[in-house]
Structure formats: structure tokens, C-alpha cells
mmCIF file of C-alpha atoms in Angstrom:
data_model
loop_
_atom_site.group_PDB
_atom_site.id
_atom_site.type_symbol
_atom_site.label_atom_id
_atom_site.label_comp_id
_atom_site.label_asym_id
_atom_site.label_seq_id
_atom_site.Cartn_x
_atom_site.Cartn_y
_atom_site.Cartn_z
ATOM 1 C CA UNK A 1393 -114.888 89.389 -145.482
ATOM 2 C CA UNK A 1394 -113.173 86.332 -144.017
ATOM 3 C CA UNK A 1395 -109.825 88.146 -144.148
ATOM 4 C CA UNK A 1396 -111.277 91.113 -142.286
ATOM 5 C CA UNK A 1397 -112.697 88.816 -139.595
ATOM 6 C CA UNK A 1398 -109.355 87.023 -139.282
ATOM 7 C CA UNK A 1399 -107.429 90.268 -138.744
ATOM 8 C CA UNK A 1400 -110.090 91.625 -136.399
ATOM 9 C CA UNK A 1401 -109.847 88.433 -134.334
ATOM 10 C CA UNK A 1402 -106.067 88.857 -134.272
ATOM 11 C CA UNK A 1403 -106.242 92.447 -133.029
ATOM 12 C CA UNK A 1404 -108.867 91.724 -130.386
ATOM 13 C CA UNK A 1405 -106.889 88.700 -129.163
ATOM 14 C CA UNK A 1406 -103.686 90.715 -128.807
ATOM 15 C CA UNK A 1407 -105.481 93.522 -126.975
ATOM 16 C CA UNK A 1408 -107.176 91.071 -124.603
ATOM 17 C CA UNK A 1409 -103.972 89.183 -123.825
ATOM 18 C CA UNK A 1410 -101.998 92.408 -123.384
ATOM 19 C CA UNK A 1411 -104.446 93.474 -120.672
ATOM 20 C CA UNK A 1412 -104.797 90.018 -119.140
ATOM 21 C CA UNK A 1413 -101.116 89.013 -118.921
ATOM 22 C CA UNK A 1414 -100.221 90.795 -115.623
ATOM 23 C CA UNK A 1415 -103.433 89.502 -114.010
ATOM 24 C CA UNK A 1416 -102.445 85.923 -114.902
ATOM 25 C CA UNK A 1417 -99.119 86.473 -113.128
ATOM 26 C CA UNK A 1418 -101.118 87.640 -110.098
ATOM 27 C CA UNK A 1419 -103.220 84.463 -110.274
ATOM 28 C CA UNK A 1420 -100.116 82.253 -110.264
ATOM 29 C CA UNK A 1421 -98.664 84.181 -107.325
ATOM 30 C CA UNK A 1422 -101.940 83.985 -105.405
ATOM 31 C CA UNK A 1423 -102.310 80.242 -106.008
ATOM 32 C CA UNK A 1424 -98.746 79.615 -104.826
ATOM 33 C CA UNK A 1425 -99.216 81.870 -101.779
ATOM 34 C CA UNK A 1426 -102.352 79.998 -100.667
ATOM 35 C CA UNK A 1427 -100.430 76.734 -100.333
ATOM 36 C CA UNK A 1428 -97.109 78.115 -99.104
ATOM 37 C CA UNK A 1429 -98.626 80.415 -96.481
ATOM 38 C CA UNK A 1430 -96.921 83.516 -97.908
ATOM 39 C CA UNK A 1431 -98.536 86.920 -98.231
ATOM 40 C CA UNK A 1432 -101.105 86.745 -100.993
ATOM 41 C CA UNK A 1433 -101.113 89.512 -103.551
ATOM 42 C CA UNK A 1434 -104.339 91.022 -104.800
ATOM 43 C CA UNK A 1435 -105.479 91.045 -108.438
ATOM 44 C CA UNK A 1436 -104.027 94.068 -110.166
ATOM 45 C CA UNK A 1437 -100.890 94.307 -108.028
ATOM 46 C CA UNK A 1438 -98.663 93.457 -110.985
ATOM 47 C CA UNK A 1439 -100.235 96.200 -113.064
ATOM 48 C CA UNK A 1440 -99.632 98.652 -110.202
ATOM 49 C CA UNK A 1441 -95.953 97.657 -110.077
ATOM 50 C CA UNK A 1442 -95.618 98.199 -113.823
ATOM 51 C CA UNK A 1443 -97.441 101.548 -113.703
ATOM 52 C CA UNK A 1444 -95.310 102.755 -110.775
ATOM 53 C CA UNK A 1445 -92.110 101.796 -112.575
ATOM 54 C CA UNK A 1446 -93.275 103.432 -115.800
ATOM 55 C CA UNK A 1447 -93.597 106.750 -113.978
ATOM 56 C CA UNK A 1448 -90.032 106.417 -112.709
ATOM 57 C CA UNK A 1449 -86.771 107.544 -114.349
ATOM 58 C CA UNK A 1450 -86.030 106.409 -117.890
ATOM 59 C CA UNK A 1451 -82.846 104.594 -118.981
ATOM 60 C CA UNK A 1452 -82.701 105.074 -122.784
ATOM 61 C CA UNK A 1453 -79.625 102.908 -123.381
ATOM 62 C CA UNK A 1454 -81.433 99.775 -122.162
ATOM 63 C CA UNK A 1455 -84.772 100.364 -123.871
ATOM 64 C CA UNK A 1456 -83.855 98.438 -127.031
ATOM 65 C CA UNK A 1457 -83.556 94.999 -125.387
ATOM 66 C CA UNK A 1458 -86.707 95.630 -123.363
ATOM 67 C CA UNK A 1459 -88.695 96.450 -126.503
ATOM 68 C CA UNK A 1460 -87.189 93.405 -128.226
ATOM 69 C CA UNK A 1461 -88.334 91.154 -125.385
ATOM 70 C CA UNK A 1462 -91.848 92.606 -125.614
ATOM 71 C CA UNK A 1463 -91.855 92.136 -129.406
ATOM 72 C CA UNK A 1464 -90.792 88.483 -129.200
ATOM 73 C CA UNK A 1465 -93.404 87.709 -126.553
ATOM 74 C CA UNK A 1466 -96.043 89.622 -128.509
ATOM 75 C CA UNK A 1467 -95.140 87.693 -131.650
ATOM 76 C CA UNK A 1468 -95.758 84.417 -129.837
ATOM 77 C CA UNK A 1469 -99.137 85.678 -128.617
ATOM 78 C CA UNK A 1470 -100.039 86.799 -132.135
ATOM 79 C CA UNK A 1471 -99.692 83.322 -133.662
ATOM 80 C CA UNK A 1472 -101.090 81.184 -130.819
ATOM 81 C CA UNK A 1473 -104.874 80.629 -131.140
ATOM 82 C CA UNK A 1474 -106.958 81.772 -128.186
ATOM 83 C CA UNK A 1475 -110.619 81.268 -129.043
ATOM 84 C CA UNK A 1476 -110.596 79.929 -132.608
ATOM 85 C CA UNK A 1477 -108.271 78.959 -135.423
ATOM 86 C CA UNK A 1478 -109.828 81.607 -137.685
ATOM 87 C CA UNK A 1479 -107.164 84.261 -137.116
ATOM 88 C CA UNK A 1480 -104.493 85.808 -139.308
ATOM 89 C CA UNK A 1481 -101.430 84.241 -137.673
ATOM 90 C CA UNK A 1482 -102.870 80.812 -136.814
ATOM 91 C CA UNK A 1483 -101.097 79.104 -139.729
ATOM 92 C CA UNK A 1484 -97.748 79.862 -138.034
ATOM 93 C CA UNK A 1485 -98.755 78.328 -134.699
ATOM 94 C CA UNK A 1486 -96.137 75.606 -134.457
ATOM 95 C CA UNK A 1487 -95.413 74.727 -130.800
ATOM 96 C CA UNK A 1488 -91.650 74.703 -131.355
ATOM 97 C CA UNK A 1489 -91.705 78.116 -133.059
ATOM 98 C CA UNK A 1490 -93.875 79.579 -130.292
ATOM 99 C CA UNK A 1491 -91.598 78.194 -127.612
ATOM 100 C CA UNK A 1492 -88.458 79.509 -129.290
ATOM 101 C CA UNK A 1493 -89.964 83.001 -129.490
ATOM 102 C CA UNK A 1494 -90.775 82.910 -125.772
ATOM 103 C CA UNK A 1495 -87.329 81.577 -124.876
ATOM 104 C CA UNK A 1496 -85.826 84.286 -127.065
ATOM 105 C CA UNK A 1497 -87.679 86.907 -125.042
ATOM 106 C CA UNK A 1498 -86.115 85.491 -121.871
ATOM 107 C CA UNK A 1499 -82.665 85.318 -123.475
ATOM 108 C CA UNK A 1500 -82.842 89.057 -124.196
ATOM 109 C CA UNK A 1501 -83.273 89.625 -120.461
ATOM 110 C CA UNK A 1502 -80.237 87.496 -119.614
ATOM 111 C CA UNK A 1503 -77.849 90.112 -120.981
ATOM 112 C CA UNK A 1504 -78.779 92.413 -118.063
ATOM 113 C CA UNK A 1505 -76.946 90.026 -115.729
ATOM 114 C CA UNK A 1506 -73.688 90.308 -117.685
ATOM 115 C CA UNK A 1507 -73.499 94.048 -118.257
ATOM 116 C CA UNK A 1508 -70.556 96.237 -117.368
ATOM 117 C CA UNK A 1509 -69.956 96.729 -113.677
ATOM 118 C CA UNK A 1510 -71.773 93.576 -112.497
ATOM 119 C CA UNK A 1511 -69.708 92.947 -109.360
ATOM 120 C CA UNK A 1512 -72.214 92.944 -106.508
ATOM 121 C CA UNK A 1513 -73.596 89.858 -104.847
ATOM 122 C CA UNK A 1514 -76.985 90.389 -106.469
ATOM 123 C CA UNK A 1515 -75.273 90.408 -109.881
ATOM 124 C CA UNK A 1516 -73.609 87.069 -109.180
ATOM 125 C CA UNK A 1517 -76.992 85.680 -108.131
ATOM 126 C CA UNK A 1518 -78.461 86.905 -111.421
ATOM 127 C CA UNK A 1519 -75.688 85.157 -113.350
ATOM 128 C CA UNK A 1520 -76.287 81.947 -111.396
ATOM 129 C CA UNK A 1521 -79.980 82.172 -112.267
ATOM 130 C CA UNK A 1522 -79.123 82.643 -115.939
ATOM 131 C CA UNK A 1523 -76.946 79.527 -115.871
ATOM 132 C CA UNK A 1524 -79.772 77.479 -114.342
ATOM 133 C CA UNK A 1525 -82.294 78.721 -116.889
ATOM 134 C CA UNK A 1526 -79.893 78.123 -119.768
ATOM 135 C CA UNK A 1527 -79.448 74.499 -118.715
ATOM 136 C CA UNK A 1528 -83.218 74.132 -118.378
ATOM 137 C CA UNK A 1529 -83.621 75.297 -121.980
ATOM 138 C CA UNK A 1530 -81.763 72.127 -122.962
ATOM 139 C CA UNK A 1531 -84.793 70.209 -121.666
ATOM 140 C CA UNK A 1532 -87.569 72.575 -122.721
ATOM 141 C CA UNK A 1533 -86.611 72.721 -126.408
ATOM 142 C CA UNK A 1534 -86.680 68.903 -126.871
ATOM 143 C CA UNK A 1535 -90.117 68.770 -125.250
ATOM 144 C CA UNK A 1536 -91.343 71.435 -127.659
ATOM 145 C CA UNK A 1537 -89.928 69.414 -130.534
ATOM 146 C CA UNK A 1538 -91.589 66.324 -129.091
ATOM 147 C CA UNK A 1539 -94.969 68.058 -129.210
ATOM 148 C CA UNK A 1540 -94.568 68.747 -132.924
ATOM 149 C CA UNK A 1541 -93.461 65.145 -133.470
ATOM 150 C CA UNK A 1542 -96.445 63.791 -131.547
ATOM 151 C CA UNK A 1543 -98.781 65.820 -133.759
ATOM 152 C CA UNK A 1544 -97.086 64.514 -136.913
ATOM 153 C CA UNK A 1545 -97.331 60.903 -135.718
ATOM 154 C CA UNK A 1546 -100.783 60.970 -134.180
ATOM 155 C CA UNK A 1547 -102.486 63.038 -136.869
ATOM 156 C CA UNK A 1548 -100.413 63.173 -140.081
ATOM 157 C CA UNK A 1549 -100.991 66.280 -142.111
ATOM 158 C CA UNK A 1550 -101.959 68.490 -139.169
ATOM 159 C CA UNK A 1551 -99.927 71.672 -139.564
ATOM 160 C CA UNK A 1552 -99.456 73.381 -136.211
ATOM 161 C CA UNK A 1553 -102.073 74.036 -133.584
ATOM 162 C CA UNK A 1554 -104.555 75.431 -136.102
ATOM 163 C CA UNK A 1555 -104.319 72.383 -138.363
ATOM 164 C CA UNK A 1556 -104.580 70.115 -135.338
ATOM 165 C CA UNK A 1557 -107.785 71.790 -134.179
ATOM 166 C CA UNK A 1558 -109.346 71.618 -137.644
ATOM 167 C CA UNK A 1559 -108.417 67.966 -138.195
ATOM 168 C CA UNK A 1560 -109.676 66.885 -134.774
ATOM 169 C CA UNK A 1561 -113.164 68.009 -135.801
ATOM 170 C CA UNK A 1562 -112.952 65.656 -138.792
ATOM 171 C CA UNK A 1563 -110.986 62.725 -137.389
ATOM 172 C CA UNK A 1564 -110.987 61.771 -133.725
ATOM 173 C CA UNK A 1565 -107.557 61.036 -132.227
ATOM 174 C CA UNK A 1566 -108.025 60.302 -128.523
ATOM 175 C CA UNK A 1567 -104.530 58.860 -128.135
ATOM 176 C CA UNK A 1568 -102.978 62.029 -129.527
ATOM 177 C CA UNK A 1569 -105.150 64.247 -127.322
ATOM 178 C CA UNK A 1570 -104.050 62.295 -124.243
ATOM 179 C CA UNK A 1571 -100.412 62.410 -125.342
ATOM 180 C CA UNK A 1572 -100.591 66.182 -125.770
ATOM 181 C CA UNK A 1573 -101.953 66.506 -122.221
ATOM 182 C CA UNK A 1574 -98.928 64.605 -120.896
ATOM 183 C CA UNK A 1575 -96.595 66.705 -123.039
ATOM 184 C CA UNK A 1576 -98.218 69.905 -121.775
ATOM 185 C CA UNK A 1577 -97.739 68.734 -118.193
ATOM 186 C CA UNK A 1578 -94.074 67.949 -118.922
ATOM 187 C CA UNK A 1579 -93.637 71.437 -120.358
ATOM 188 C CA UNK A 1580 -95.326 73.023 -117.341
ATOM 189 C CA UNK A 1581 -93.110 71.033 -114.971
ATOM 190 C CA UNK A 1582 -89.936 72.178 -116.746
ATOM 191 C CA UNK A 1583 -90.997 75.814 -116.908
ATOM 192 C CA UNK A 1584 -92.030 75.862 -113.254
ATOM 193 C CA UNK A 1585 -90.539 78.521 -110.988
ATOM 194 C CA UNK A 1586 -87.616 79.325 -113.291
ATOM 195 C CA UNK A 1587 -89.675 80.739 -116.160
ATOM 196 C CA UNK A 1588 -93.101 81.478 -114.666
ATOM 197 C CA UNK A 1589 -92.363 82.816 -111.186
ATOM 198 C CA UNK A 1590 -92.208 86.624 -111.123
ATOM 199 C CA UNK A 1591 -89.785 86.589 -108.181
ATOM 200 C CA UNK A 1592 -87.259 84.495 -110.124
ATOM 201 C CA UNK A 1593 -87.431 86.964 -112.996
ATOM 202 C CA UNK A 1594 -86.736 89.930 -110.717
ATOM 203 C CA UNK A 1595 -83.324 88.420 -109.894
ATOM 204 C CA UNK A 1596 -82.307 88.830 -113.542
ATOM 205 C CA UNK A 1597 -82.630 92.626 -113.356
ATOM 206 C CA UNK A 1598 -80.129 93.689 -110.672
ATOM 207 C CA UNK A 1599 -79.363 97.073 -112.234
ATOM 208 C CA UNK A 1600 -82.645 97.971 -113.977
ATOM 209 C CA UNK A 1601 -84.775 100.670 -112.390
ATOM 210 C CA UNK A 1602 -87.810 102.798 -113.190
ATOM 211 C CA UNK A 1603 -89.343 102.604 -116.643
ATOM 212 C CA UNK A 1604 -86.802 100.073 -117.912
ATOM 213 C CA UNK A 1605 -87.635 97.642 -115.118
ATOM 214 C CA UNK A 1606 -91.343 98.110 -115.836
ATOM 215 C CA UNK A 1607 -90.807 97.256 -119.502
ATOM 216 C CA UNK A 1608 -88.852 94.112 -118.664
ATOM 217 C CA UNK A 1609 -91.531 93.122 -116.153
ATOM 218 C CA UNK A 1610 -94.218 93.528 -118.769
ATOM 219 C CA UNK A 1611 -92.225 91.464 -121.277
ATOM 220 C CA UNK A 1612 -92.030 88.698 -118.648
ATOM 221 C CA UNK A 1613 -95.788 88.883 -118.118
ATOM 222 C CA UNK A 1614 -96.411 88.608 -121.863
ATOM 223 C CA UNK A 1615 -94.058 85.618 -122.051
ATOM 224 C CA UNK A 1616 -95.784 83.926 -119.099
ATOM 225 C CA UNK A 1617 -99.124 84.504 -120.813
ATOM 226 C CA UNK A 1618 -97.697 82.926 -123.972
ATOM 227 C CA UNK A 1619 -96.626 79.813 -122.069
ATOM 228 C CA UNK A 1620 -100.026 79.552 -120.397
ATOM 229 C CA UNK A 1621 -101.780 79.929 -123.753
ATOM 230 C CA UNK A 1622 -99.593 77.262 -125.366
ATOM 231 C CA UNK A 1623 -100.118 74.812 -122.510
ATOM 232 C CA UNK A 1624 -103.858 75.488 -122.553
ATOM 233 C CA UNK A 1625 -104.041 74.839 -126.304
ATOM 234 C CA UNK A 1626 -102.178 71.560 -125.877
ATOM 235 C CA UNK A 1627 -104.419 70.371 -123.068
ATOM 236 C CA UNK A 1628 -107.616 71.424 -124.917
ATOM 237 C CA UNK A 1629 -106.656 71.307 -128.607
ATOM 238 C CA UNK A 1630 -110.141 71.281 -130.135
ATOM 239 C CA UNK A 1631 -110.591 75.024 -130.708
ATOM 240 C CA UNK A 1632 -113.507 75.779 -133.050
ATOM 241 C CA UNK A 1633 -113.292 77.381 -136.462
ATOM 242 C CA UNK A 1634 -114.547 80.945 -136.137
ATOM 243 C CA UNK A 1635 -116.403 80.675 -139.447
ATOM 244 C CA UNK A 1636 -118.678 77.994 -137.978
ATOM 245 C CA UNK A 1637 -119.546 79.930 -134.802
ATOM 246 C CA UNK A 1638 -122.694 81.983 -134.426
ATOM 247 C CA UNK A 1639 -122.522 85.422 -132.843
ATOM 248 C CA UNK A 1640 -123.664 84.134 -129.403
ATOM 249 C CA UNK A 1641 -121.195 81.267 -129.718
ATOM 250 C CA UNK A 1642 -118.369 83.665 -130.536
ATOM 251 C CA UNK A 1643 -119.247 85.847 -127.540
ATOM 252 C CA UNK A 1644 -119.275 82.799 -125.268
ATOM 253 C CA UNK A 1645 -115.890 81.762 -126.658
ATOM 254 C CA UNK A 1646 -114.417 85.189 -125.840
ATOM 255 C CA UNK A 1647 -115.788 84.923 -122.297
ATOM 256 C CA UNK A 1648 -114.576 81.353 -121.793
ATOM 257 C CA UNK A 1649 -111.045 81.958 -123.104
ATOM 258 C CA UNK A 1650 -109.850 84.118 -120.155
ATOM 259 C CA UNK A 1651 -111.444 81.655 -117.730
ATOM 260 C CA UNK A 1652 -109.429 78.837 -119.307
ATOM 261 C CA UNK A 1653 -106.212 80.829 -118.953
ATOM 262 C CA UNK A 1654 -106.996 81.646 -115.314
ATOM 263 C CA UNK A 1655 -107.531 77.946 -114.582
ATOM 264 C CA UNK A 1656 -104.236 77.015 -116.249
ATOM 265 C CA UNK A 1657 -102.464 79.790 -114.312
ATOM 266 C CA UNK A 1658 -103.959 78.527 -111.042
ATOM 267 C CA UNK A 1659 -102.867 74.941 -111.713
ATOM 268 C CA UNK A 1660 -99.310 75.981 -112.612
ATOM 269 C CA UNK A 1661 -99.177 78.320 -109.621
ATOM 270 C CA UNK A 1662 -100.064 75.417 -107.330
ATOM 271 C CA UNK A 1663 -97.557 73.216 -109.121
ATOM 272 C CA UNK A 1664 -94.726 75.695 -108.538
ATOM 273 C CA UNK A 1665 -95.068 75.125 -104.789
ATOM 274 C CA UNK A 1666 -94.291 71.406 -105.197
ATOM 275 C CA UNK A 1667 -91.694 71.704 -107.982
ATOM 276 C CA UNK A 1668 -88.816 73.378 -106.192
ATOM 277 C CA UNK A 1669 -86.413 70.449 -106.572
ATOM 278 C CA UNK A 1670 -85.148 68.540 -109.589
ATOM 279 C CA UNK A 1671 -87.996 68.605 -112.131
ATOM 280 C CA UNK A 1672 -86.233 66.701 -114.888
ATOM 281 C CA UNK A 1673 -87.247 63.218 -113.779
ATOM 282 C CA UNK A 1674 -91.008 63.880 -113.607
ATOM 283 C CA UNK A 1675 -90.772 65.735 -116.924
ATOM 284 C CA UNK A 1676 -89.040 62.766 -118.569
ATOM 285 C CA UNK A 1677 -91.673 60.410 -117.133
ATOM 286 C CA UNK A 1678 -94.498 62.555 -118.507
ATOM 287 C CA UNK A 1679 -92.810 62.874 -121.909
ATOM 288 C CA UNK A 1680 -92.289 59.121 -121.999
ATOM 289 C CA UNK A 1681 -95.955 58.547 -121.231
ATOM 290 C CA UNK A 1682 -96.880 60.880 -124.098
ATOM 291 C CA UNK A 1683 -94.685 58.925 -126.531
ATOM 292 C CA UNK A 1684 -96.062 55.560 -125.450
ATOM 293 C CA UNK A 1685 -99.651 56.773 -125.683
ATOM 294 C CA UNK A 1686 -99.376 58.263 -129.166
ATOM 295 C CA UNK A 1687 -97.482 55.230 -130.506
ATOM 296 C CA UNK A 1688 -100.016 52.821 -129.065
ATOM 297 C CA UNK A 1689 -102.818 54.804 -130.677
ATOM 298 C CA UNK A 1690 -100.968 54.905 -133.983
ATOM 299 C CA UNK A 1691 -100.315 51.161 -134.073
ATOM 300 C CA UNK A 1692 -103.845 50.352 -132.966
ATOM 301 C CA UNK A 1693 -105.408 52.288 -135.852
#
């Protein structure tokens, strides 16, 4: 029975996130537009863009990479806990593995900027954007590795996000929880406009049209949802065990989970307005604070 519940939780989570992902992109765009004074999109606009593109012409030769990007993003969503750790893929929820899947989904999209016949100005802009994002990966991957290291130092034996959530219910680790908040902020700062802004992603697709563009857009939305889910789990790591929840508690958890993602999307959307310059220094400062905090908690215990 527990196995059935775990797989049912997995399926429901994937279905919910698949529907919610474009709306979260709308939330980030709306939050950024409020502060920057730009035209504010309405909820559902991203879904309308995807639906309009899906009804357009099909480009079969580019469908493989688009499906691969969706699969990588979907794989990250499948192993990242949303409402509880009682799900089929929760044992694989290592922050570094999740991040590499999401970066892999973006890397699949980079090849569109280096296809045959890329000679126009918009193609050169796409290649410049790829170079910037590639260099940023050199900072994002160490932060993801730092998160796993912080968990190993602050709470030895905790395997991934699921193990962390279970162990926190048994052994309090306030220093680790605070360090993970700083690490999540560092990750959000590095991702910023380059990996979460829909407009920046559009630059990577200079030649894609119709259904192919819609598929790449949806893969970006799934990846953005994956980053938001990971950051939310790091900032609030104490997810309950589904086996201990009553039916009303489980229903409340399913209602609260999208609200948490919307709040994280709003915060990151606001942050993108202020993080248009060099984000490496604030990210290093936040990562350093996370290291100091977890080490101080470790030595004090």
C-alpha cells in the first residue's frame, strides 16, 4: 500500500507541476514588471503563447532536442519533493543531481544558437548569451556541490533532500537550516535573469518557430519550476513524511505547496530587477555565510 501511495504522490506531483510551471513564469514576470514599470503580463499568458505556438507549423528535425530538454526538466521535477518525502523518486533528490539535470536541459537548448546558417545579428546575440550562461554554470555547479557538502557536515547521514527532511524531524539542526537558506539565496542570485527570465531564454531560439518554439518554451518553464522547487526545499527543508499525515493534513499540504512556489517565484522575480549587474560577489558572500554558519554549528555541538 505504501508503494502505491508513493507512486500516486509522484504522478499527482508531476501533473500539478506540469500545469503550474508556465503560471510560475508569469508570476516572476509580473513581479519584475511591477518594480521596473514595464507592461505586466496576466496569469495564463505563458500558456497562451505555448498553445499558439503548438498550433503553428511543425519542424520535425528539431523535435528531438526539444523533447530531450522536456525530459531532463521533468526528471528533475520527478525526484524533487513537493509536499512530502513519501514519493517514489525522493531517494534520488540530491541537490547536485537535480541541478545538473536542469542545467542539462538548458544545454540542450544552446545547440540552437550554433546550428547551420546562424549568420544574422540575432544569432550572434544568441551565441553571446550562451557564452554568458556557460560561464555562469562555472559558479552554479560549485554552489550546488556546496549544498550537498553543507548537508553532509551539518547533519551527517542525511541522504539528499528526503533524508534531510526526515532527519530534521528527529534531530534539530538550526545552523544547517540557516546555512541552507543562505545557500538557496546564493543559488537564486546566480540563476537570476540568465536562467529564470523568459525573455533571456527567447534569445536562444533565433530560428525556432511554431510548435518547436512552443516545446522549447515549455521545457524552459519546467526547468524554471524545477529551480523554484529546489530553492523552496532548501529554504524550508522540513517537509513532512506522507505516512504521518492525516487526510486533511495531506489536502492542506497539496494546497500550500503551490502557494509556496508562487511566493518563491515572486521573490526571485523581484530579485531579477536588482540583479542585472555582476552577481558573483553577492553570491560568494552568501555562500561564505552559509559555510561559516554550518561550521560554527558543527563545532558548537
